[in-house]
Coordinates of C-alpha atoms and ligand atoms in Angstrom, one line a residue:
Chain F
X1 CA 0.0 0.0 0.0
X2 CA 2.8 2.4 -0.9
X3 CA 1.7 5.9 -1.6
X4 CA 3.2 7.2 -4.9
X5 CA 6.1 8.9 -3.3
X6 CA 6.9 6.5 -0.4
X7 CA 8.7 3.2 -0.4
X8 CA 9.3 0.6 2.2
X9 CA 12.7 -1.1 2.2
X10 CA 13.8 -4.2 4.1
X11 CA 17.4 -3.9 5.2
X12 CA 18.0 -6.6 7.8
X13 CA 21.6 -5.7 8.4
X14 CA 23.1 -5.7 11.9
X15 CA 23.6 -2.2 13.2
X16 CA 27.2 -3.3 13.9
X17 CA 27.6 -4.3 10.2
X18 CA 30.4 -1.9 9.5
X19 CA 32.3 -2.7 12.6
X20 CA 31.9 -6.4 11.9
X21 CA 33.3 -5.9 8.4
X22 CA 36.5 -4.2 9.7
X23 CA 36.8 -6.9 12.4
X24 CA 36.6 -9.6 9.8
X25 CA 39.4 -8.0 7.9
X26 CA 41.5 -7.8 11.0
X27 CA 40.8 -11.4 11.8
X28 CA 42.1 -12.4 8.3
X29 CA 45.1 -10.2 8.7
X30 CA 46.0 -11.8 12.1
X31 CA 45.4 -15.3 10.7
X32 CA 47.7 -14.6 7.7
X33 CA 50.4 -13.7 10.2
X34 CA 49.5 -16.6 12.6
X35 CA 48.8 -14.2 15.4
X36 CA 46.3 -15.3 18.1
X37 CA 44.3 -12.2 19.2
X38 CA 42.7 -11.9 22.6
X39 CA 40.2 -9.3 23.7
X40 CA 40.4 -8.7 27.5
X41 CA 37.4 -7.0 29.0
X42 CA 36.1 -6.1 32.5
X43 CA 35.3 -3.2 34.8
X44 CA 37.8 -0.4 35.5
X45 CA 40.1 -1.8 38.2
X46 CA 39.1 -5.4 37.8
X47 CA 42.7 -6.2 37.4
X48 CA 43.1 -6.5 33.6
X49 CA 46.5 -4.8 33.3
X50 CA 47.8 -6.7 36.4
X51 CA 46.6 -9.9 34.8
X52 CA 48.6 -9.1 31.6
X53 CA 51.6 -8.3 33.8
X54 CA 51.3 -11.7 35.5
X55 CA 50.9 -13.5 32.2
X56 CA 54.0 -11.8 30.9
X57 CA 55.9 -12.8 34.1
X58 CA 54.9 -16.4 33.7
X59 CA 55.5 -16.6 29.9
X60 CA 57.8 -19.5 29.0
X61 CA 58.8 -18.3 25.6
X62 CA 60.5 -15.2 24.2
X63 CA 58.8 -11.9 25.2
X64 CA 59.2 -10.7 21.6
X65 CA 56.4 -13.2 20.7
X66 CA 53.9 -11.1 22.7
X67 CA 52.3 -7.7 21.9
X68 CA 49.7 -5.6 23.7
X69 CA 47.2 -2.9 22.7
X70 CA 46.0 -0.9 25.7
X71 CA 42.6 0.8 25.4
X72 CA 41.8 3.5 27.9
X73 CA 39.9 6.8 27.9
X74 CA 43.0 8.7 28.8
X75 CA 46.8 8.3 29.5
X76 CA 49.5 5.9 28.4
X77 CA 50.0 4.5 31.8
X78 CA 48.9 1.0 31.1
X79 CA 51.0 0.7 27.9
X80 CA 54.0 2.1 29.9
X81 CA 53.4 -0.7 32.5
X82 CA 53.5 -3.4 29.8
X83 CA 56.5 -1.8 28.1
X84 CA 58.2 -1.8 31.5
X85 CA 57.9 -5.6 31.5
X86 CA 59.7 -5.8 28.2
X87 CA 56.8 -6.4 25.9
X88 CA 55.9 -4.0 23.0
X89 CA 52.7 -2.1 23.7
X90 CA 50.7 0.6 22.0
X91 CA 48.1 2.8 23.8
X92 CA 44.8 3.6 22.2
X93 CA 43.2 6.6 23.9
X94 CA 39.5 6.7 23.1
X95 CA 38.8 10.1 24.6
X96 CA 35.2 9.8 25.5
X97 CA 34.4 6.5 23.7
X98 CA 33.6 3.8 26.2
X99 CA 34.7 0.8 24.2
X100 CA 37.3 -0.1 21.5
X101 CA 36.0 -0.5 17.9
X102 CA 37.4 -2.6 15.2
X103 CA 38.7 0.4 13.3
X104 CA 40.6 1.8 16.3
X105 CA 42.3 -1.6 16.7
X106 CA 43.1 -1.9 13.0
X107 CA 44.7 1.6 13.1
X108 CA 46.8 0.8 16.2
X109 CA 48.0 -2.5 14.8
X110 CA 49.9 -0.6 12.1
X111 CA 52.0 0.9 14.8
X112 CA 53.1 -2.4 16.3
X113 CA 56.0 -4.4 14.9
X114 CA 54.4 -7.8 14.4
X115 CA 57.0 -10.1 12.8
X116 CA 57.8 -12.8 15.4
X117 CA 54.7 -12.0 17.4
X118 CA 52.3 -15.0 18.0
X119 CA 50.0 -13.6 20.7
X120 CA 48.3 -10.2 20.7
X121 CA 46.5 -9.1 23.8
X122 CA 44.0 -6.2 23.6
X123 CA 43.0 -4.7 26.9
X124 CA 39.6 -3.1 26.2
X125 CA 38.4 0.1 27.9
X126 CA 37.3 -0.7 31.5
X127 CA 33.6 -1.2 31.2
X128 CA 31.3 -4.1 31.8
X129 CA 28.6 -3.1 29.3
X130 CA 29.8 -1.2 26.2
X131 CA 32.6 -3.3 24.7
X132 CA 30.7 -6.5 24.6
X133 CA 29.2 -6.3 21.2
X134 CA 32.0 -4.6 19.3
X135 CA 34.0 -7.3 17.6
X136 CA 37.7 -6.4 17.2
X137 CA 38.8 -9.3 15.0
X138 CA 40.3 -11.2 17.9
X139 CA 39.9 -15.0 18.4
X140 CA 39.2 -15.2 22.1
X141 CA 37.3 -13.1 24.6
X142 CA 38.4 -13.0 28.2
X143 CA 36.3 -11.2 30.8
X144 CA 37.8 -10.3 34.2
X145 CA 35.5 -10.1 37.2
X146 CA 37.2 -9.2 40.5
X147 CA 36.3 -10.3 44.0
X148 CA 35.9 -6.7 45.4
X149 CA 33.3 -5.9 42.7
X150 CA 31.0 -8.5 44.3
X151 CA 29.7 -11.9 43.3
X152 CA 26.5 -10.4 41.7
X153 CA 28.3 -8.8 38.8
X154 CA 27.9 -11.7 36.3
X155 CA 24.2 -11.9 36.8
X156 CA 23.8 -8.1 36.6
X157 CA 25.9 -7.9 33.4
X158 CA 24.9 -11.1 31.5
X159 CA 25.5 -9.6 28.1
X160 CA 29.2 -9.3 28.8
X161 CA 29.3 -12.8 30.4
X162 CA 27.7 -14.2 27.2
X163 CA 30.6 -12.9 25.1
X164 CA 33.2 -14.6 27.2
X165 CA 35.2 -17.7 26.2
X166 CA 37.0 -17.5 29.5
X167 CA 35.8 -15.7 32.6
X168 CA 38.6 -15.0 35.1
X169 CA 37.6 -14.3 38.7
X170 CA 40.5 -12.1 39.7
X171 CA 41.9 -11.0 43.1
X172 CA 40.9 -14.3 44.9
X173 CA 43.6 -13.5 47.5
X174 CA 41.0 -11.0 48.8
X175 CA 38.3 -13.6 49.3
X176 CA 38.8 -13.7 53.1
X177 CA 38.0 -9.9 53.3
X178 CA 34.9 -9.8 51.1
X179 CA 31.5 -11.3 51.3
X180 CA 31.9 -13.1 48.0
X181 CA 30.1 -16.4 47.3
X182 CA 32.4 -18.1 44.9
X183 CA 30.2 -21.0 44.3
X184 CA 27.1 -19.0 43.5
X185 CA 29.2 -16.7 41.3
X186 CA 30.5 -19.7 39.3
X187 CA 27.0 -21.2 39.1
X188 CA 25.5 -18.0 37.7
X189 CA 28.2 -17.6 35.1
X190 CA 27.6 -21.2 34.1
X191 CA 23.9 -20.6 33.7
X192 CA 24.4 -17.5 31.5
X193 CA 27.2 -19.0 29.5
X194 CA 27.5 -22.8 29.9
X195 CA 30.4 -23.0 27.4
X196 CA 32.6 -20.5 29.2
X197 CA 35.7 -21.7 31.1
X198 CA 35.8 -20.2 34.6
X199 CA 39.3 -19.6 36.2
X200 CA 40.4 -18.0 39.4
X201 CA 43.5 -15.9 39.7
X202 CA 45.4 -13.9 42.3
X203 CA 48.2 -11.7 41.0
X204 CA 49.8 -11.4 44.4
X205 CA 51.3 -15.0 44.1
X206 CA 50.5 -15.8 40.4
X207 CA 47.8 -18.2 41.3
X208 CA 45.9 -19.5 38.2
X209 CA 48.2 -17.7 35.7
X210 CA 49.8 -20.9 34.4
X211 CA 46.3 -22.5 34.0
X212 CA 45.2 -19.3 32.1
X213 CA 48.2 -19.7 29.7
X214 CA 47.2 -23.3 29.3
X215 CA 43.6 -22.5 28.3
X216 CA 44.8 -19.8 25.9
X217 CA 47.2 -22.3 24.4
X218 CA 44.5 -24.9 23.9
X219 CA 42.3 -22.3 22.2
X220 CA 45.0 -21.0 19.9
X221 CA 45.9 -24.3 18.1
Chain L
X1 CA 26.9 4.8 26.9
X2 CA 27.8 3.0 23.6
X3 CA 24.3 3.9 22.3
X4 CA 25.7 6.9 20.5
X5 CA 28.2 4.7 18.6
X6 CA 25.4 2.3 17.6
X7 CA 23.0 5.1 16.6
X8 CA 25.6 6.7 14.4
X9 CA 26.2 3.2 12.8
X10 CA 22.4 3.0 12.3
X11 CA 22.4 6.4 10.6
X12 CA 25.2 5.4 8.3
X13 CA 23.2 2.4 7.1
X14 CA 20.0 4.5 6.7
X15 CA 21.9 7.2 4.8
X16 CA 23.3 4.5 2.5
X17 CA 19.9 3.0 1.9
X18 CA 18.3 6.4 1.3
X19 CA 21.0 7.3 -1.3
X20 CA 20.7 3.9 -3.0
X21 CA 16.9 4.5 -3.5
X22 CA 17.4 8.2 -4.3
X23 CA 15.1 9.1 -1.3
X24 CA 14.6 12.7 -0.2
X25 CA 13.7 11.7 3.4
X26 CA 13.0 8.9 5.8
X27 CA 9.6 8.7 7.6
X28 CA 10.0 5.6 9.8
X29 CA 13.0 3.4 10.9
X30 CA 12.2 0.0 12.5
X31 CA 15.0 -1.6 14.5
X32 CA 14.8 -4.9 16.2
X33 CA 16.6 -4.8 19.6
X34 CA 17.4 -8.0 21.3
X35 CA 17.0 -8.1 25.0
X36 CA 20.6 -9.4 25.2
X37 CA 21.9 -6.9 22.5
X38 CA 23.4 -4.7 25.2
X39 CA 21.2 -1.8 24.1
X40 CA 19.0 0.2 26.5
X41 CA 16.0 1.3 24.4
X42 CA 15.5 4.5 26.3
X43 CA 19.1 5.6 25.8
X44 CA 19.0 4.5 22.2
X45 CA 16.0 6.6 21.5
X46 CA 17.6 9.6 23.2
X47 CA 20.8 9.2 21.2
X48 CA 18.7 8.8 18.0
X49 CA 16.9 12.1 18.5
X50 CA 20.2 13.9 19.1
X51 CA 22.1 12.3 16.2
X52 CA 19.5 12.4 13.5
X53 CA 19.7 16.2 13.2
X54 CA 21.2 17.2 9.9
X55 CA 20.9 13.7 8.4
X56 CA 18.4 12.4 5.8
X57 CA 16.5 10.9 8.8
X58 CA 16.0 14.3 10.4
X59 CA 12.3 13.9 10.7
X60 CA 12.1 10.1 10.9
X61 CA 10.2 8.2 13.6
X62 CA 12.1 5.4 15.4
X63 CA 10.2 2.2 16.0
X64 CA 12.0 -0.2 18.4
X65 CA 10.9 -3.8 18.6
X66 CA 12.1 -5.7 21.7
X67 CA 13.1 -9.2 20.8
X68 CA 13.3 -11.8 23.5
X69 CA 15.8 -14.7 23.5
X70 CA 14.8 -17.6 21.2
X71 CA 16.7 -20.9 21.2
X72 CA 16.4 -24.1 19.4
X73 CA 17.5 -27.4 21.0
X74 CA 18.5 -30.8 19.6
X75 CA 15.4 -32.2 21.4
X76 CA 13.2 -30.2 19.1
X77 CA 12.3 -27.4 21.5
X78 CA 12.1 -24.0 19.9
X79 CA 11.2 -20.9 22.0
X80 CA 12.3 -18.8 25.0
X81 CA 14.4 -19.5 28.0
X82 CA 13.9 -18.9 31.7
X83 CA 15.6 -15.7 32.9
X84 CA 19.2 -15.7 32.0
X85 CA 19.5 -19.5 32.0
X86 CA 20.9 -20.5 28.6
X87 CA 19.7 -24.0 28.6
X88 CA 16.7 -25.8 27.1
X89 CA 13.7 -25.3 29.5
X90 CA 12.3 -28.7 28.3
X91 CA 15.3 -31.1 28.6
X92 CA 18.0 -29.1 30.3
X93 CA 20.5 -29.3 27.4
X94 CA 23.1 -26.5 27.3
X95 CA 24.3 -27.1 23.7
X96 CA 21.6 -25.0 22.2
X97 CA 21.5 -22.6 19.3
X98 CA 20.5 -19.0 20.2
X99 CA 18.5 -17.9 17.1
X100 CA 17.4 -14.5 18.2
X101 CA 17.5 -11.8 20.9
X102 CA 21.3 -11.1 21.0
X103 CA 21.6 -8.6 18.2
X104 CA 20.2 -5.4 16.8
X105 CA 18.9 -5.3 13.3
X106 CA 17.8 -2.5 11.0
X107 CA 14.6 -4.2 9.8
X108 CA 12.7 -1.7 7.8
X109 CA 12.7 1.8 6.4
X110 CA 10.0 4.0 5.0
X111 CA 11.5 6.3 2.5
X112 CA 10.2 9.4 0.9
X113 CA 10.8 9.5 -2.8
X114 CA 10.8 12.7 -5.0
X115 CA 7.5 13.4 -6.8
Ligands
GDP301 N1 45.0 -8.0 46.0 C1 45.0 -8.0 44.7 N2 45.0 -6.8 44.0 C2 45.0 -6.8 42.7 C3 45.0 -8.0 41.9 N3 45.0 -7.7 40.6 C4 45.0 -6.3 40.5 N4 45.0 -5.8 41.8 C5 45.0 -4.3 42.1 O1 43.8 -3.8 41.6 C6 44.0 -2.4 41.1 C7 43.6 -2.3 39.7 O2 44.3 -3.1 38.8 P1 44.5 -2.9 37.3 O3 45.3 -4.1 36.8 O4 45.1 -1.6 37.0 O5 43.0 -2.9 36.8 P2 42.4 -2.6 35.3 O6 41.8 -1.2 35.4 O7 41.4 -3.6 35.1 O8 43.5 -2.7 34.3 C8 45.5 -2.2 41.3 O9 45.7 -1.5 42.5 C9 46.1 -3.6 41.4 O10 47.2 -3.6 42.2 C10 45.0 -9.2 42.7 O11 45.0 -10.3 42.1 N5 45.0 -9.2 44.0
MG302 MG1 44.1 -1.3 32.8
ZN303 ZN1 15.8 -29.6 24.7

């Protein structure tokens, strides 16, 4: 029942279509260089950068095989922390944007020297909501949820938990000081995302870091 | 507040469609928003009314359709789930296919064509 000068059009594309296209190109690009990409997400202060530092400390290979992109609203501090560990790192400052996008990552990748690199970590902007649907072209999503945030965060932020391949419950050294029901937290993560692997880490004594490396290794081959 | 990024992506798609059909304006935009798409409909609408100014969709109305989670299970079950529990409500299976409710789709556009 179109009027003469009106027309109905079915589009059916995802609103994230353009981002997904760039992410798919990045994925191909990483694959062609045999680089395994990891998107690390979680709230501000959930321990993402510390987790990367621990992963670097426990890495068995040559540190030149690792590269890190750091996403933050402001400052180069996290990239400086990683560089201080001897791993090349580039900072992406998003200004006011609360998540990384595929094009920000594609642009930043050009600044890294990637020959010899086999694992790329991308620390997303600290946020338990916004980054979840913006594909970056990475192969694995890790979501960090820390003990001080409270055990109800997974059930309150199920969309983020759904995107995770691995959920890392960080700062478990602080369990004695917080009212955090580990069993319930694990159960709720499992209900939301039955396929997700759930790990526990404590950066203070590197608990769980080797197991995290093992899980990453299993997914990357 | 990633709703602004998503709305500007929506307006890019709408502008592309309008150009393709040589439209002079857009009257209605229908978007399907999954309950697990990460989009807050109220924020999305607010962002839309701010961002549409100066685009071909300047006077367009936005119609949001909330889409619940839909799954299909090897047991034959097709339908919704209970709360955030991503398992088959009939048989308990967790190896299910989520067929709807996790994305946001530009479904339909009403375009104004020149006389
Ligand atoms: N006790 C304890 N503190 C941690 C742990 N991991 C991180 N932190 C602290 O939590 C704060 C935020 O960590 P950071 O890695 O910068 O978080 P990000 O914002 O997610 O990158 C810092 O003060 C860290 O020292 C942990 O496993 N145990
Ligand atoms: Mg950080
Ligand atoms: Zn079933």
